[in-house]
Amino acid sequence: MRRCRETVYRHKGYFGVKPRASMDKTMHRAVRNHPLSLKEKRRNKAINRTRSLVERPFAVIKTVFHRGYVRVTTCTRAHVKCLFSCFSSNLKQLQTIERQTV
């Protein structure tokens, strides 16, 4: 079985668990009597730059459109509901960009 090269970006909550992926991009976390070094702080900042691009749309969908829970019974309906949430999020982002350019 061939293993594909994949990178896993994870926040500090997973700092003690090793992923099955070939590239681990888990943020470091300071614990009692072991503060983060300068190298670890820079690594966390670099990981956060990538994670923020992905996390922001989910945060907008959850807070603005109140889609933290999907309360439908079938996979097809859940897929359609998530699809419309994504469309709405993209339209909201477009509206924000247009407002900034004017």
PDB file of C-alpha atoms in Angstrom:
ATOM      1  CA  MET A   1       0.000   0.000   0.000  1.00  0.00           C
ATOM      2  CA  ARG A   2       1.442   3.330  -1.068  1.00  0.00           C
ATOM      3  CA  ARG A   3       1.230   6.131   1.426  1.00  0.00           C
ATOM      4  CA  CYS A   4       0.400   9.538   0.027  1.00  0.00           C
ATOM      5  CA  ARG A   5       2.185  12.626   1.231  1.00  0.00           C
ATOM      6  CA  GLU A   6      -0.255  14.668   3.229  1.00  0.00           C
ATOM      7  CA  THR A   7       0.157  17.453   5.731  1.00  0.00           C
ATOM      8  CA  VAL A   8      -1.989  17.784   8.834  1.00  0.00           C
ATOM      9  CA  TYR A   9      -2.437  21.265  10.317  1.00  0.00           C
ATOM     10  CA  ARG A  10      -3.749  21.029  13.881  1.00  0.00           C
ATOM     11  CA  HIS A  11      -4.171  23.399  16.809  1.00  0.00           C
ATOM     12  CA  LYS A  12      -2.608  23.106  20.257  1.00  0.00           C
ATOM     13  CA  GLY A  13      -5.263  20.746  21.590  1.00  0.00           C
ATOM     14  CA  TYR A  14      -3.637  17.836  19.726  1.00  0.00           C
ATOM     15  CA  PHE A  15      -0.065  18.541  20.802  1.00  0.00           C
ATOM     16  CA  GLY A  16       0.557  15.116  22.404  1.00  0.00           C
ATOM     17  CA  VAL A  17      -0.947  12.896  19.691  1.00  0.00           C
ATOM     18  CA  LYS A  18       0.998  11.790  16.621  1.00  0.00           C
ATOM     19  CA  PRO A  19      -1.005  11.806  13.358  1.00  0.00           C
ATOM     20  CA  ARG A  20      -0.909   9.101  10.706  1.00  0.00           C
ATOM     21  CA  ALA A  21      -0.027  11.700   8.076  1.00  0.00           C
ATOM     22  CA  SER A  22       3.497  11.950   6.748  1.00  0.00           C
ATOM     23  CA  MET A  23       3.879  15.662   7.619  1.00  0.00           C
ATOM     24  CA  ASP A  24       2.909  16.856  11.112  1.00  0.00           C
ATOM     25  CA  LYS A  25       2.097  20.568  11.458  1.00  0.00           C
ATOM     26  CA  THR A  26       0.694  20.514  14.982  1.00  0.00           C
ATOM     27  CA  MET A  27       1.176  23.733  16.939  1.00  0.00           C
ATOM     28  CA  HIS A  28       3.321  23.529  20.082  1.00  0.00           C
ATOM     29  CA  ARG A  29       1.827  24.347  23.457  1.00  0.00           C
ATOM     30  CA  ALA A  30       3.569  25.666  26.548  1.00  0.00           C
ATOM     31  CA  VAL A  31       3.069  23.627  29.706  1.00  0.00           C
ATOM     32  CA  ARG A  32       3.957  24.360  33.324  1.00  0.00           C
ATOM     33  CA  ASN A  33       7.664  25.195  33.755  1.00  0.00           C
ATOM     34  CA  HIS A  34       8.289  24.693  30.003  1.00  0.00           C
ATOM     35  CA  PRO A  35       7.632  27.932  28.081  1.00  0.00           C
ATOM     36  CA  LEU A  36       7.776  28.008  24.297  1.00  0.00           C
ATOM     37  CA  SER A  37      11.106  28.740  22.701  1.00  0.00           C
ATOM     38  CA  LEU A  38      11.494  31.417  20.044  1.00  0.00           C
ATOM     39  CA  LYS A  39      11.712  28.721  17.355  1.00  0.00           C
ATOM     40  CA  GLU A  40       8.440  27.127  18.520  1.00  0.00           C
ATOM     41  CA  LYS A  41       6.695  30.519  18.591  1.00  0.00           C
ATOM     42  CA  ARG A  42       7.767  31.225  15.004  1.00  0.00           C
ATOM     43  CA  ARG A  43       6.627  27.747  13.920  1.00  0.00           C
ATOM     44  CA  ASN A  44       3.215  28.301  15.560  1.00  0.00           C
ATOM     45  CA  LYS A  45       2.856  31.632  13.792  1.00  0.00           C
ATOM     46  CA  ALA A  46       3.668  30.060  10.410  1.00  0.00           C
ATOM     47  CA  ILE A  47       1.171  27.241  10.992  1.00  0.00           C
ATOM     48  CA  ASN A  48      -1.462  29.753  12.120  1.00  0.00           C
ATOM     49  CA  ARG A  49      -1.139  31.713   8.872  1.00  0.00           C
ATOM     50  CA  THR A  50      -2.171  28.628   6.896  1.00  0.00           C
ATOM     51  CA  ARG A  51      -4.837  27.465   9.365  1.00  0.00           C
ATOM     52  CA  SER A  52      -6.549  30.863   9.499  1.00  0.00           C
ATOM     53  CA  LEU A  53      -7.302  30.774   5.763  1.00  0.00           C
ATOM     54  CA  VAL A  54      -9.209  27.534   6.222  1.00  0.00           C
ATOM     55  CA  GLU A  55     -10.807  28.201   9.608  1.00  0.00           C
ATOM     56  CA  ARG A  56     -12.352  31.598   8.805  1.00  0.00           C
ATOM     57  CA  PRO A  57     -15.060  30.353   6.400  1.00  0.00           C
ATOM     58  CA  PHE A  58     -16.164  27.756   8.951  1.00  0.00           C
ATOM     59  CA  ALA A  59     -16.302  30.422  11.671  1.00  0.00           C
ATOM     60  CA  VAL A  60     -18.428  32.685   9.446  1.00  0.00           C
ATOM     61  CA  ILE A  61     -20.798  29.855   8.586  1.00  0.00           C
ATOM     62  CA  LYS A  62     -21.133  28.953  12.259  1.00  0.00           C
ATOM     63  CA  THR A  63     -21.601  32.460  13.696  1.00  0.00           C
ATOM     64  CA  VAL A  64     -23.313  34.464  10.958  1.00  0.00           C
ATOM     65  CA  PHE A  65     -25.523  31.757   9.479  1.00  0.00           C
ATOM     66  CA  HIS A  66     -26.014  29.758  12.736  1.00  0.00           C
ATOM     67  CA  ARG A  67     -24.955  26.483  11.132  1.00  0.00           C
ATOM     68  CA  GLY A  68     -23.089  24.891  14.051  1.00  0.00           C
ATOM     69  CA  TYR A  69     -25.518  21.984  13.950  1.00  0.00           C
ATOM     70  CA  VAL A  70     -27.193  20.345  10.989  1.00  0.00           C
ATOM     71  CA  ARG A  71     -30.642  19.223  12.104  1.00  0.00           C
ATOM     72  CA  VAL A  72     -31.778  17.201   9.130  1.00  0.00           C
ATOM     73  CA  THR A  73     -32.164  13.450   8.960  1.00  0.00           C
ATOM     74  CA  THR A  74     -30.651  12.293   5.672  1.00  0.00           C
ATOM     75  CA  CYS A  75     -27.195  12.712   4.183  1.00  0.00           C
ATOM     76  CA  THR A  76     -28.638  14.233   1.011  1.00  0.00           C
ATOM     77  CA  ARG A  77     -30.486  16.944   2.928  1.00  0.00           C
ATOM     78  CA  ALA A  78     -27.419  17.664   5.068  1.00  0.00           C
ATOM     79  CA  HIS A  79     -25.313  17.965   1.913  1.00  0.00           C
ATOM     80  CA  VAL A  80     -27.784  20.415   0.334  1.00  0.00           C
ATOM     81  CA  LYS A  81     -27.971  22.460   3.531  1.00  0.00           C
ATOM     82  CA  CYS A  82     -24.165  22.675   3.765  1.00  0.00           C
ATOM     83  CA  LEU A  83     -23.978  23.563   0.078  1.00  0.00           C
ATOM     84  CA  PHE A  84     -26.337  26.504   0.554  1.00  0.00           C
ATOM     85  CA  SER A  85     -24.376  27.594   3.621  1.00  0.00           C
ATOM     86  CA  CYS A  86     -21.200  27.646   1.514  1.00  0.00           C
ATOM     87  CA  PHE A  87     -22.947  29.638  -1.229  1.00  0.00           C
ATOM     88  CA  SER A  88     -24.192  32.114   1.364  1.00  0.00           C
ATOM     89  CA  SER A  89     -20.740  32.418   2.895  1.00  0.00           C
ATOM     90  CA  ASN A  90     -19.199  33.139  -0.521  1.00  0.00           C
ATOM     91  CA  LEU A  91     -21.838  35.795  -1.240  1.00  0.00           C
ATOM     92  CA  LYS A  92     -21.196  37.387   2.150  1.00  0.00           C
ATOM     93  CA  GLN A  93     -17.466  37.436   1.412  1.00  0.00           C
ATOM     94  CA  LEU A  94     -18.122  39.002  -2.001  1.00  0.00           C
ATOM     95  CA  GLN A  95     -20.304  41.655  -0.373  1.00  0.00           C
ATOM     96  CA  THR A  96     -17.512  42.432   2.115  1.00  0.00           C
ATOM     97  CA  ILE A  97     -14.926  42.741  -0.665  1.00  0.00           C
ATOM     98  CA  GLU A  98     -17.186  45.040  -2.712  1.00  0.00           C
ATOM     99  CA  ARG A  99     -17.788  47.246   0.320  1.00  0.00           C
ATOM    100  CA  GLN A 100     -14.036  47.618   0.868  1.00  0.00           C
ATOM    101  CA  THR A 101     -13.303  48.595  -2.742  1.00  0.00           C
ATOM    102  CA  VAL A 102     -15.940  51.332  -2.936  1.00  0.00           C
TER     103      VAL A 102
END
